[in-house]
Amino acid sequence: MSGVVLVGAGHAGVEAAAALRAGGYPGPVTVVGAEGRTPYERPPLSKEMLDDGADPAAFSLRPEAFFDDRRISLIAGPAVAVDRARRVVELAGGRCVGYDHLVLATGATPRRLDLPGVALHGVAELRTLDDALALRSSLAGAKRLVVLGGGFIGMEIASAARKRGVDVSVLEVNDRVLSRVVTPPVSDAVAAHHRAEGVRLCLGERAARVVGRDGRATGVMTDRGTLLPADLVVLGVGATAEDGLAAAAGLATDNGVLVDPWLTTSDPRISAIGDCAVVRDPATGTARRLESIQNATDQGRYVASRILGETRRYHAVPWFWSNQGSLKLQLVDVAGEHDRRVVSGGAARFSVLCFRNGLLTAVESVNDPGTHLAARRLLDRMTPTESELLDVDYNLRALARRVIAGESAVA
Ligand SMILES: Cc1cc2nc3c(=O)[nH]c(=O)nc-3n(C[C@H](O)[C@H](O)[C@H](O)COP(=O)(O)OP(=O)(O)OC[C@H]3O[C@@H](n4cnc5c(N)ncnc54)[C@H](O)[C@@H]3O)c2cc1C
């Protein structure tokens, strides 16, 4: 028995390995890593890890003994090829590992900008612990930071840098921050929070080039001809799925490894999970790739249960969080297309309820964790109509209490 091989020792791969053992999988479980480190949590990299003195050991995904105790072999990669005919993963250095089932959990890599000057010293990106440690030490000596991209990671880095007293500008090509993932009321609240913290937001403006002297970045020139001086520039312009290994092995890919609703690739012996996977549902024609801890861990657990015999398709309500200084942002699903939204709460703490065809489809919460939790509980069980919510004055917590009390009464 060759067992299960998981390529990628991140959130998805490690969760799947742990769930295989928790579910009683008897065969070998092997996780192939590429970073040469004990697997660690990624979210703190743009938050706590940028503070002086934060200890990387505090953010290990599991203690080292966890892997030994559960007979999970962690081996150093990277995996460089998959021979599907022989059912073997080839590692750098020539070693081969056989599999009965292979799970690709290779994550994503930061999107690179094709911009003059982007290779200068002082231009950084953030995906790995090594990136975070390097960024932290650069921030310690930096006076002026320009962040390219007003997405989650860019805004989190902006907060961490302001906390250190660094002058921060964020350059965002769209006319609002987080425009790809949240509705305008939430973008406005996030922008107001950062402006109050002293962050300069340059919205609707594009970087034309990174300027420098003696090989080091000294600023960013925008397409409007404004020069933003900087001794540190961080790229926060999104990530692309790490699907090269899958594509080279002849698996179907399209901006990620294509999987069906059971998370199986075009080869039934190979699954893909987490940031690298695009779930395509032939029944609805939808294709979705998510980048979040919930998605990585839920898909990790699901794939383990499927290998152990589960036959139902994968289903989970997606949720996400971002901490930007004192601002706590939490999303249940992504608003995407909606035809109506209702804002419930005040300026400092509120939630945006998004509806499509009279049904609640997404909830965005700013400093409103109670509503976020209620939304997750509700959407896990049902899709509330707007009239059900109108009945409780759009109070999701009240509706969740009512629904859960109804369930207990039935039980
Ligand atoms: C700075 C930062 C902050 C974030 N903050 C949040 C947050 O607050 N909330 C949230 O929900 N999400 C957050 N995310 C997103 C979240 O971390 C990802 O969605 C999650 O890590 C995805 O897990 P994964 O296992 O799919 O990929 P990863 O965690 O990226 O793990 C993939 C691993 O596979 C390895 N790998 C790739 N190719 C190979 C190969 N050929 N051989 C062997 N190994 C390979 C990679 O080196 C990597 O270690 C953040 C991401 C970043 C970068």
Tab-separated table of C-alpha atoms and ligand atoms in Angstrom:
chain	number	residue	atom	x	y	z
A	1	MET	CA	0.000	0.000	0.000
A	2	SER	CA	1.539	3.324	-1.070
A	3	GLY	CA	-1.023	5.400	0.813
A	4	VAL	CA	-1.901	9.040	0.395
A	5	VAL	CA	0.630	11.643	-0.661
A	6	LEU	CA	-0.194	15.302	-0.112
A	7	VAL	CA	1.876	17.846	-2.027
A	8	GLY	CA	2.008	21.124	-0.089
A	9	ALA	CA	2.480	21.426	3.676
A	10	GLY	CA	0.171	24.418	4.120
A	11	HIS	CA	-3.234	24.729	5.740
A	12	ALA	CA	-5.035	22.423	3.296
A	13	GLY	CA	-2.406	19.661	3.059
A	14	VAL	CA	-1.778	19.446	6.800
A	15	GLU	CA	-5.494	19.503	7.630
A	16	ALA	CA	-6.155	16.689	5.167
A	17	ALA	CA	-3.315	14.583	6.612
A	18	ALA	CA	-4.557	15.148	10.170
A	19	ALA	CA	-8.140	14.319	9.165
A	20	LEU	CA	-7.048	11.106	7.432
A	21	ARG	CA	-5.490	9.906	10.665
A	22	ALA	CA	-8.390	11.164	12.794
A	23	GLY	CA	-10.719	9.191	10.528
A	24	GLY	CA	-8.675	6.003	10.954
A	25	TYR	CA	-6.864	5.833	7.595
A	26	PRO	CA	-4.517	2.864	8.044
A	27	GLY	CA	-1.934	3.360	5.282
A	28	PRO	CA	1.084	5.635	4.883
A	29	VAL	CA	0.359	9.392	4.886
A	30	THR	CA	3.114	11.564	3.424
A	31	VAL	CA	3.157	15.349	3.223
A	32	VAL	CA	5.679	16.881	0.819
A	33	GLY	CA	6.708	20.428	1.791
A	34	ALA	CA	8.659	22.978	-0.191
A	35	GLU	CA	9.587	25.545	2.426
A	36	GLY	CA	11.874	23.471	4.687
A	37	ARG	CA	9.989	24.558	7.816
A	38	THR	CA	7.537	23.087	10.280
A	39	PRO	CA	4.153	23.917	8.701
A	40	TYR	CA	2.909	27.290	9.934
A	41	GLU	CA	-0.138	29.571	9.846
A	42	ARG	CA	-0.195	32.100	7.049
A	43	PRO	CA	-2.687	34.773	8.273
A	44	PRO	CA	-0.384	36.120	11.036
A	45	LEU	CA	2.287	36.920	8.406
A	46	SER	CA	0.562	40.198	7.515
A	47	LYS	CA	-0.600	40.866	11.090
A	48	GLU	CA	1.091	39.766	14.355
A	49	MET	CA	4.322	38.570	12.670
A	50	LEU	CA	5.091	42.107	11.492
A	51	ASP	CA	5.303	43.257	15.134
A	52	ASP	CA	8.740	43.271	16.738
A	53	GLY	CA	9.492	40.201	18.778
A	54	ALA	CA	6.638	38.006	17.469
A	55	ASP	CA	7.912	34.434	17.623
A	56	PRO	CA	7.316	32.293	14.511
A	57	ALA	CA	7.109	29.203	16.744
A	58	ALA	CA	3.841	30.586	18.148
A	59	PHE	CA	2.271	30.180	14.713
A	60	SER	CA	3.091	26.556	13.932
A	61	LEU	CA	0.121	24.735	12.433
A	62	ARG	CA	0.819	21.708	14.649
A	63	PRO	CA	3.649	20.861	17.056
A	64	GLU	CA	6.336	18.676	15.466
A	65	ALA	CA	5.394	15.759	17.724
A	66	PHE	CA	1.894	15.808	16.210
A	67	PHE	CA	3.232	14.433	12.937
A	68	ASP	CA	5.366	11.721	14.588
A	69	ASP	CA	2.577	10.678	16.945
A	70	ARG	CA	0.201	10.184	14.028
A	71	ARG	CA	2.694	8.563	11.663
A	72	ILE	CA	2.468	11.413	9.192
A	73	SER	CA	5.752	11.646	7.274
A	74	LEU	CA	6.752	15.207	6.523
A	75	ILE	CA	9.307	15.150	3.754
A	76	ALA	CA	11.256	17.907	2.043
A	77	GLY	CA	10.420	18.644	-1.574
A	78	PRO	CA	9.509	20.380	-3.631
A	79	ALA	CA	7.661	17.876	-5.782
A	80	VAL	CA	8.888	18.474	-9.320
A	81	ALA	CA	6.808	16.017	-11.349
A	82	VAL	CA	3.951	13.546	-11.133
A	83	ASP	CA	4.207	10.352	-13.136
A	84	ARG	CA	0.547	9.381	-13.332
A	85	ALA	CA	1.168	6.122	-15.168
A	86	ARG	CA	3.481	4.847	-12.397
A	87	ARG	CA	1.578	6.731	-9.650
A	88	VAL	CA	4.740	8.325	-8.385
A	89	VAL	CA	5.650	11.845	-7.238
A	90	GLU	CA	9.194	12.895	-8.099
A	91	LEU	CA	10.994	15.195	-5.673
A	92	ALA	CA	13.843	17.608	-6.302
A	93	GLY	CA	16.994	15.578	-5.707
A	94	GLY	CA	15.611	12.531	-7.454
A	95	ARG	CA	13.669	10.746	-4.712
A	96	CYS	CA	10.313	9.229	-5.718
A	97	VAL	CA	7.249	8.599	-3.551
A	98	GLY	CA	4.478	6.279	-4.710
A	99	TYR	CA	0.802	6.957	-4.075
A	100	ASP	CA	-2.563	5.259	-4.138
A	101	HIS	CA	-4.148	8.668	-3.959
A	102	LEU	CA	-2.469	12.024	-4.507
A	103	VAL	CA	-3.763	15.328	-3.120
A	104	LEU	CA	-2.423	18.541	-4.611
A	105	ALA	CA	-2.445	21.344	-2.015
A	106	THR	CA	0.139	23.618	-3.585
A	107	GLY	CA	-1.464	26.955	-2.686
A	108	ALA	CA	-0.841	30.165	-4.582
A	109	THR	CA	1.988	32.572	-5.355
A	110	PRO	CA	1.944	36.373	-5.277
A	111	ARG	CA	1.040	37.946	-8.596
A	112	ARG	CA	4.060	39.683	-10.108
A	113	LEU	CA	3.662	43.098	-11.697
A	114	ASP	CA	5.275	43.712	-15.029
A	115	LEU	CA	6.463	47.141	-13.981
A	116	PRO	CA	9.758	48.944	-14.663
A	117	GLY	CA	11.845	48.989	-11.476
A	118	VAL	CA	10.042	46.126	-9.772
A	119	ALA	CA	13.301	44.144	-9.408
A	120	LEU	CA	15.014	46.917	-7.395
A	121	HIS	CA	16.095	46.232	-3.798
A	122	GLY	CA	13.459	47.434	-1.404
A	123	VAL	CA	10.566	45.979	-3.421
A	124	ALA	CA	8.962	43.166	-1.408
A	125	GLU	CA	6.131	40.658	-1.583
A	126	LEU	CA	4.495	38.593	1.139
A	127	ARG	CA	3.479	34.953	1.028
A	128	THR	CA	5.890	32.960	3.192
A	129	LEU	CA	7.321	33.184	6.688
A	130	ASP	CA	10.686	34.087	5.162
A	131	ASP	CA	8.981	36.970	3.296
A	132	ALA	CA	7.361	38.125	6.564
A	133	LEU	CA	10.645	38.040	8.508
A	134	ALA	CA	12.379	39.987	5.728
A	135	LEU	CA	9.521	42.501	5.564
A	136	ARG	CA	9.547	42.954	9.329
A	137	SER	CA	13.224	43.782	9.325
A	138	SER	CA	12.768	46.173	6.363
A	139	LEU	CA	9.883	47.893	8.164
A	140	ALA	CA	12.103	48.401	11.215
A	141	GLY	CA	14.407	50.634	9.168
A	142	ALA	CA	11.811	52.142	6.829
A	143	LYS	CA	10.532	55.692	6.909
A	144	ARG	CA	8.195	55.623	3.932
A	145	LEU	CA	6.276	52.685	2.540
A	146	VAL	CA	4.248	52.498	-0.644
A	147	VAL	CA	1.861	49.541	-0.899
A	148	LEU	CA	0.768	48.646	-4.411
A	149	GLY	CA	-2.750	47.241	-4.151
A	150	GLY	CA	-5.590	47.987	-1.763
A	151	GLY	CA	-6.627	44.367	-1.132
A	152	PHE	CA	-6.691	42.493	2.171
A	153	ILE	CA	-2.961	41.852	2.432
A	154	GLY	CA	-2.008	45.366	1.302
A	155	MET	CA	-4.340	46.983	3.835
A	156	GLU	CA	-3.156	44.686	6.638
A	157	ILE	CA	0.485	45.583	5.896
A	158	ALA	CA	-0.489	49.272	5.843
A	159	SER	CA	-1.927	48.899	9.376
A	160	ALA	CA	1.148	47.084	10.672
A	161	ALA	CA	3.448	49.746	9.202
A	162	ARG	CA	1.419	52.666	10.633
A	163	LYS	CA	1.605	51.002	14.039
A	164	ARG	CA	5.391	51.364	13.731
A	165	GLY	CA	5.082	55.037	12.746
A	166	VAL	CA	6.058	54.454	9.099
A	167	ASP	CA	4.578	56.936	6.581
A	168	VAL	CA	2.272	54.811	4.382
A	169	SER	CA	0.703	55.372	0.957
A	170	VAL	CA	-1.544	52.781	-0.674
A	171	LEU	CA	-1.899	52.940	-4.440
A	172	GLU	CA	-5.061	51.260	-5.720
A	173	VAL	CA	-6.058	51.238	-9.355
A	174	ASN	CA	-9.791	50.946	-8.589
A	175	ASP	CA	-11.744	53.805	-7.091
A	176	ARG	CA	-12.174	52.031	-3.754
A	177	VAL	CA	-10.191	49.622	-1.566
A	178	LEU	CA	-11.114	45.899	-1.442
A	179	SER	CA	-13.303	46.504	-4.495
A	180	ARG	CA	-13.076	42.896	-5.716
A	181	VAL	CA	-14.428	41.398	-2.505
A	182	VAL	CA	-16.673	43.797	-0.572
A	183	THR	CA	-19.509	46.230	-1.238
A	184	PRO	CA	-18.989	50.030	-1.289
A	185	PRO	CA	-20.238	50.665	2.308
A	186	VAL	CA	-17.549	48.309	3.651
A	187	SER	CA	-14.863	49.769	1.350
A	188	ASP	CA	-15.798	53.229	2.644
A	189	ALA	CA	-15.557	52.124	6.288
A	190	VAL	CA	-12.176	50.479	5.668
A	191	ALA	CA	-10.893	53.583	3.855
A	192	ALA	CA	-12.121	55.879	6.662
A	193	HIS	CA	-10.401	53.665	9.256
A	194	HIS	CA	-7.067	53.795	7.427
A	195	ARG	CA	-7.269	57.535	6.733
A	196	ALA	CA	-7.913	58.111	10.450
A	197	GLU	CA	-4.778	56.059	11.161
A	198	GLY	CA	-2.828	58.351	8.843
A	199	VAL	CA	-2.613	56.170	5.720
A	200	ARG	CA	-2.579	58.094	2.420
A	201	LEU	CA	-4.962	56.375	-0.020
A	202	CYS	CA	-4.342	57.068	-3.696
A	203	LEU	CA	-7.453	55.588	-5.321
A	204	GLY	CA	-8.057	55.256	-9.047
A	205	GLU	CA	-4.313	55.619	-9.576
A	206	ARG	CA	-1.926	53.127	-11.139
A	207	ALA	CA	1.796	52.629	-10.549
A	208	ALA	CA	3.714	53.487	-13.733
A	209	ARG	CA	7.148	52.479	-12.424
A	210	VAL	CA	9.243	52.014	-9.337
A	211	VAL	CA	12.009	54.599	-9.375
A	212	GLY	CA	15.370	54.027	-7.725
A	213	ARG	CA	18.947	55.012	-7.194
A	214	ASP	CA	22.009	52.737	-6.972
A	215	GLY	CA	19.822	49.660	-7.355
A	216	ARG	CA	17.446	50.585	-4.502
A	217	ALA	CA	13.841	51.736	-4.722
A	218	THR	CA	13.338	55.390	-3.814
A	219	GLY	CA	9.702	55.803	-4.791
A	220	VAL	CA	6.803	55.007	-7.074
A	221	MET	CA	5.762	57.141	-10.037
A	222	THR	CA	2.015	56.983	-10.702
A	223	ASP	CA	0.273	57.217	-14.063
A	224	ARG	CA	-0.820	60.737	-13.089
A	225	GLY	CA	2.817	61.757	-12.764
A	226	THR	CA	2.809	61.898	-8.954
A	227	LEU	CA	5.999	60.696	-7.301
A	228	LEU	CA	5.425	58.894	-4.014
A	229	PRO	CA	8.805	58.718	-2.252
A	230	ALA	CA	9.528	55.406	-0.517
A	231	ASP	CA	12.383	53.395	0.905
A	232	LEU	CA	10.167	50.299	0.870
A	233	VAL	CA	7.590	49.182	-1.718
A	234	VAL	CA	5.333	46.183	-1.127
A	235	LEU	CA	3.390	44.416	-3.851
A	236	GLY	CA	-0.062	43.375	-2.695
A	237	VAL	CA	-1.735	42.748	-6.006
A	238	GLY	CA	-3.225	39.321	-5.465
A	239	ALA	CA	-2.077	35.769	-6.011
A	240	THR	CA	-2.249	33.171	-8.741
A	241	ALA	CA	-2.901	29.472	-8.211
A	242	GLU	CA	0.182	27.265	-8.083
A	243	ASP	CA	-0.968	24.822	-10.758
A	244	GLY	CA	2.270	24.211	-12.709
A	245	LEU	CA	2.855	20.699	-11.330
A	246	ALA	CA	-0.714	19.688	-12.237
A	247	ALA	CA	-0.529	21.197	-15.723
A	248	ALA	CA	2.820	19.496	-16.421
A	249	ALA	CA	1.240	16.191	-15.390
A	250	GLY	CA	-1.483	16.711	-17.982
A	251	LEU	CA	-4.300	17.479	-15.526
A	252	ALA	CA	-6.960	19.985	-16.554
A	253	THR	CA	-6.144	23.496	-15.281
A	254	ASP	CA	-7.572	26.949	-15.835
A	255	ASN	CA	-6.134	29.529	-13.426
A	256	GLY	CA	-5.963	26.678	-10.932
A	257	VAL	CA	-6.366	22.905	-10.874
A	258	LEU	CA	-9.865	22.057	-12.099
A	259	VAL	CA	-11.814	19.780	-9.767
A	260	ASP	CA	-15.382	18.512	-9.721
A	261	PRO	CA	-17.739	18.999	-6.734
A	262	TRP	CA	-16.016	15.989	-5.076
A	263	LEU	CA	-12.673	17.843	-5.428
A	264	THR	CA	-11.375	15.241	-7.873
A	265	THR	CA	-9.193	16.377	-10.762
A	266	SER	CA	-9.423	15.025	-14.301
A	267	ASP	CA	-7.532	11.985	-12.905
A	268	PRO	CA	-9.708	10.108	-10.373
A	269	ARG	CA	-6.610	9.192	-8.335
A	270	ILE	CA	-5.707	12.841	-7.829
A	271	SER	CA	-7.591	15.508	-5.856
A	272	ALA	CA	-6.816	19.202	-5.409
A	273	ILE	CA	-7.735	21.385	-2.444
A	274	GLY	CA	-7.232	24.886	-1.044
A	275	ASP	CA	-5.957	27.950	-2.893
A	276	CYS	CA	-4.779	25.922	-5.904
A	277	ALA	CA	-8.166	24.327	-6.658
A	278	VAL	CA	-10.937	25.646	-8.920
A	279	VAL	CA	-14.191	23.862	-8.128
A	280	ARG	CA	-16.257	23.551	-11.283
A	281	ASP	CA	-19.845	22.406	-11.068
A	282	PRO	CA	-20.959	21.026	-14.440
A	283	ALA	CA	-24.624	21.222	-13.336
A	284	THR	CA	-24.563	25.000	-12.773
A	285	GLY	CA	-21.565	25.897	-14.951
A	286	THR	CA	-19.998	27.813	-12.038
A	287	ALA	CA	-16.270	27.726	-11.328
A	288	ARG	CA	-14.861	29.065	-8.097
A	289	ARG	CA	-11.387	29.351	-6.574
A	290	LEU	CA	-11.248	30.712	-3.037
A	291	GLU	CA	-8.277	31.861	-0.998
A	292	SER	CA	-9.152	31.494	2.666
A	293	ILE	CA	-8.331	29.406	5.710
A	294	GLN	CA	-11.897	28.152	6.007
A	295	ASN	CA	-11.824	26.936	2.394
A	296	ALA	CA	-8.412	25.254	2.807
A	297	THR	CA	-9.290	23.500	6.067
A	298	ASP	CA	-12.831	22.487	5.077
A	299	GLN	CA	-11.621	21.109	1.751
A	300	GLY	CA	-8.753	19.325	3.554
A	301	ARG	CA	-11.198	17.648	5.946
A	302	TYR	CA	-13.613	16.836	3.148
A	303	VAL	CA	-11.040	15.193	0.889
A	304	ALA	CA	-9.891	13.019	3.790
A	305	SER	CA	-13.480	11.932	4.462
A	306	ARG	CA	-13.986	11.211	0.758
A	307	ILE	CA	-10.869	9.039	0.620
A	308	LEU	CA	-12.325	7.253	3.656
A	309	GLY	CA	-15.608	6.603	1.855
A	310	GLU	CA	-17.759	9.768	1.911
A	311	THR	CA	-19.880	9.959	-1.232
A	312	ARG	CA	-21.645	13.317	-0.810
A	313	ARG	CA	-20.256	16.262	-2.717
A	314	TYR	CA	-18.279	19.013	-0.991
A	315	HIS	CA	-20.381	21.789	0.439
A	316	ALA	CA	-19.432	24.587	2.827
A	317	VAL	CA	-20.561	28.181	3.264
A	318	PRO	CA	-17.411	30.221	2.627
A	319	TRP	CA	-16.276	32.744	5.213
A	320	PHE	CA	-13.256	34.979	5.614
A	321	TRP	CA	-11.765	37.475	8.037
A	322	SER	CA	-9.240	40.299	7.934
A	323	ASN	CA	-7.856	42.253	10.903
A	324	GLN	CA	-6.541	45.702	10.059
A	325	GLY	CA	-5.391	47.258	13.325
A	326	SER	CA	-8.514	47.732	15.449
A	327	LEU	CA	-10.820	47.088	12.468
A	328	LYS	CA	-12.256	43.580	12.268
A	329	LEU	CA	-13.751	42.623	8.958
A	330	GLN	CA	-15.622	39.321	8.520
A	331	LEU	CA	-17.389	38.024	5.435
A	332	VAL	CA	-19.821	35.197	4.890
A	333	ASP	CA	-19.590	34.344	1.208
A	334	VAL	CA	-18.597	36.999	-1.323
A	335	ALA	CA	-21.267	39.540	-2.259
A	336	GLY	CA	-20.591	39.306	-6.020
A	337	GLU	CA	-23.780	39.890	-7.964
A	338	HIS	CA	-26.626	41.089	-5.769
A	339	ASP	CA	-29.638	43.246	-6.508
A	340	ARG	CA	-30.277	44.729	-3.078
A	341	ARG	CA	-28.398	45.383	0.118
A	342	VAL	CA	-29.409	46.489	3.583
A	343	VAL	CA	-27.019	48.025	6.090
A	344	SER	CA	-27.815	47.067	9.676
A	345	GLY	CA	-26.081	48.849	12.576
A	346	GLY	CA	-24.218	52.125	13.041
A	347	ALA	CA	-21.004	53.676	11.705
A	348	ALA	CA	-18.577	51.934	14.090
A	349	ARG	CA	-20.177	48.465	14.009
A	350	PHE	CA	-22.404	47.291	11.185
A	351	SER	CA	-23.185	44.526	8.724
A	352	VAL	CA	-24.189	44.645	5.080
A	353	LEU	CA	-26.816	42.072	4.081
A	354	CYS	CA	-26.748	41.295	0.356
A	355	PHE	CA	-29.788	39.850	-1.420
A	356	ARG	CA	-30.345	38.316	-4.832
A	357	ASN	CA	-33.880	37.588	-6.008
A	358	GLY	CA	-35.162	38.130	-2.450
A	359	LEU	CA	-32.693	35.659	-0.874
A	360	LEU	CA	-29.828	36.436	1.486
A	361	THR	CA	-26.583	35.553	-0.311
A	362	ALA	CA	-23.752	37.250	1.596
A	363	VAL	CA	-23.123	39.169	4.811
A	364	GLU	CA	-20.206	41.536	5.410
A	365	SER	CA	-19.530	42.589	8.997
A	366	VAL	CA	-17.387	45.446	10.261
A	367	ASN	CA	-16.571	45.087	13.996
A	368	ASP	CA	-19.761	43.035	14.299
A	369	PRO	CA	-18.687	39.463	15.175
A	370	GLY	CA	-22.062	38.475	16.659
A	371	THR	CA	-23.858	39.119	13.371
A	372	HIS	CA	-21.081	37.325	11.447
A	373	LEU	CA	-21.450	34.219	13.574
A	374	ALA	CA	-25.235	34.305	13.296
A	375	ALA	CA	-24.941	34.639	9.500
A	376	ARG	CA	-22.665	31.597	9.326
A	377	ARG	CA	-25.010	29.541	11.480
A	378	LEU	CA	-28.049	30.577	9.472
A	379	LEU	CA	-26.602	30.189	5.989
A	380	ASP	CA	-25.276	26.784	6.980
A	381	ARG	CA	-28.859	25.664	7.613
A	382	MET	CA	-31.025	27.658	5.209
A	383	THR	CA	-31.180	30.590	2.799
A	384	PRO	CA	-33.323	33.227	4.546
A	385	THR	CA	-35.683	35.333	2.464
A	386	GLU	CA	-35.765	39.083	2.814
A	387	SER	CA	-39.279	38.935	4.297
A	388	GLU	CA	-38.079	36.568	7.050
A	389	LEU	CA	-35.398	39.107	7.861
A	390	LEU	CA	-37.779	42.047	7.654
A	391	ASP	CA	-39.819	40.281	10.333
A	392	VAL	CA	-36.899	40.595	12.760
A	393	ASP	CA	-35.902	44.077	11.620
A	394	TYR	CA	-32.887	42.604	9.726
A	395	ASN	CA	-31.482	41.310	13.018
A	396	LEU	CA	-29.628	38.146	11.947
A	397	ARG	CA	-28.881	37.164	15.524
A	398	ALA	CA	-32.601	37.158	16.354
A	399	LEU	CA	-33.421	35.021	13.310
A	400	ALA	CA	-30.564	32.598	14.064
A	401	ARG	CA	-31.793	32.235	17.661
A	402	ARG	CA	-35.321	31.549	16.413
A	403	VAL	CA	-34.183	28.953	13.852
A	404	ILE	CA	-31.860	27.156	16.278
A	405	ALA	CA	-34.518	27.183	19.037
A	406	GLY	CA	-36.951	25.657	16.499
A	407	GLU	CA	-34.447	22.869	15.766
A	408	SER	CA	-34.023	22.097	19.488
A	409	ALA	CA	-37.796	22.021	19.944
A	410	VAL	CA	-38.105	19.495	17.108
A	411	ALA	CA	-35.251	17.409	18.537
B	1	LIG	C1	-0.008	37.179	4.243
B	1	LIG	C2	-1.299	36.403	4.149
B	1	LIG	C3	-2.337	36.680	5.038
B	1	LIG	C4	-3.532	35.973	4.954
B	1	LIG	N1	-4.534	36.257	5.836
B	1	LIG	C5	-5.678	35.532	5.806
B	1	LIG	C6	-6.731	35.778	6.736
B	1	LIG	O1	-6.629	36.668	7.587
B	1	LIG	N2	-7.836	34.991	6.678
B	1	LIG	C7	-7.978	33.995	5.756
B	1	LIG	O2	-9.009	33.310	5.730
B	1	LIG	N3	-7.013	33.772	4.835
B	1	LIG	C8	-5.877	34.510	4.848
B	1	LIG	N4	-4.885	34.265	3.925
B	1	LIG	C9	-5.106	33.227	2.906
B	1	LIG	C10	-4.752	31.852	3.457
B	1	LIG	O3	-3.517	31.896	4.122
B	1	LIG	C11	-4.714	30.847	2.319
B	1	LIG	O4	-6.009	30.800	1.745
B	1	LIG	C12	-4.312	29.460	2.846
B	1	LIG	O5	-3.000	29.492	3.342
B	1	LIG	C13	-4.438	28.439	1.721
B	1	LIG	O6	-3.959	27.211	2.162
B	1	LIG	P1	-3.300	26.191	1.126
B	1	LIG	O7	-2.850	25.031	1.925
B	1	LIG	O8	-4.204	26.012	-0.021
B	1	LIG	O9	-2.035	26.971	0.571
B	1	LIG	P2	-0.727	27.417	1.335
B	1	LIG	O10	-0.992	27.710	2.762
B	1	LIG	O11	-0.130	28.493	0.497
B	1	LIG	O12	0.215	26.126	1.268
B	1	LIG	C14	0.676	25.611	0.053
B	1	LIG	C15	2.042	25.043	0.295
B	1	LIG	O13	2.384	24.249	-0.820
B	1	LIG	C16	3.749	24.403	-1.058
B	1	LIG	N5	4.059	23.968	-2.425
B	1	LIG	C17	3.782	24.573	-3.596
B	1	LIG	N6	4.240	23.872	-4.640
B	1	LIG	C18	4.826	22.768	-4.102
B	1	LIG	C19	5.514	21.652	-4.650
B	1	LIG	N7	5.677	21.519	-5.968
B	1	LIG	N8	5.994	20.724	-3.804
B	1	LIG	C20	5.811	20.827	-2.464
B	1	LIG	N9	5.180	21.863	-1.903
B	1	LIG	C21	4.694	22.818	-2.702
B	1	LIG	C22	3.976	25.877	-0.826
B	1	LIG	O14	5.351	26.146	-0.606
B	1	LIG	C23	3.131	26.092	0.434
B	1	LIG	O15	3.873	25.874	1.592
B	1	LIG	C24	-3.684	34.972	3.970
B	1	LIG	C25	-2.657	34.711	3.054
B	1	LIG	C26	-1.459	35.410	3.155
B	1	LIG	C27	-0.350	35.125	2.182
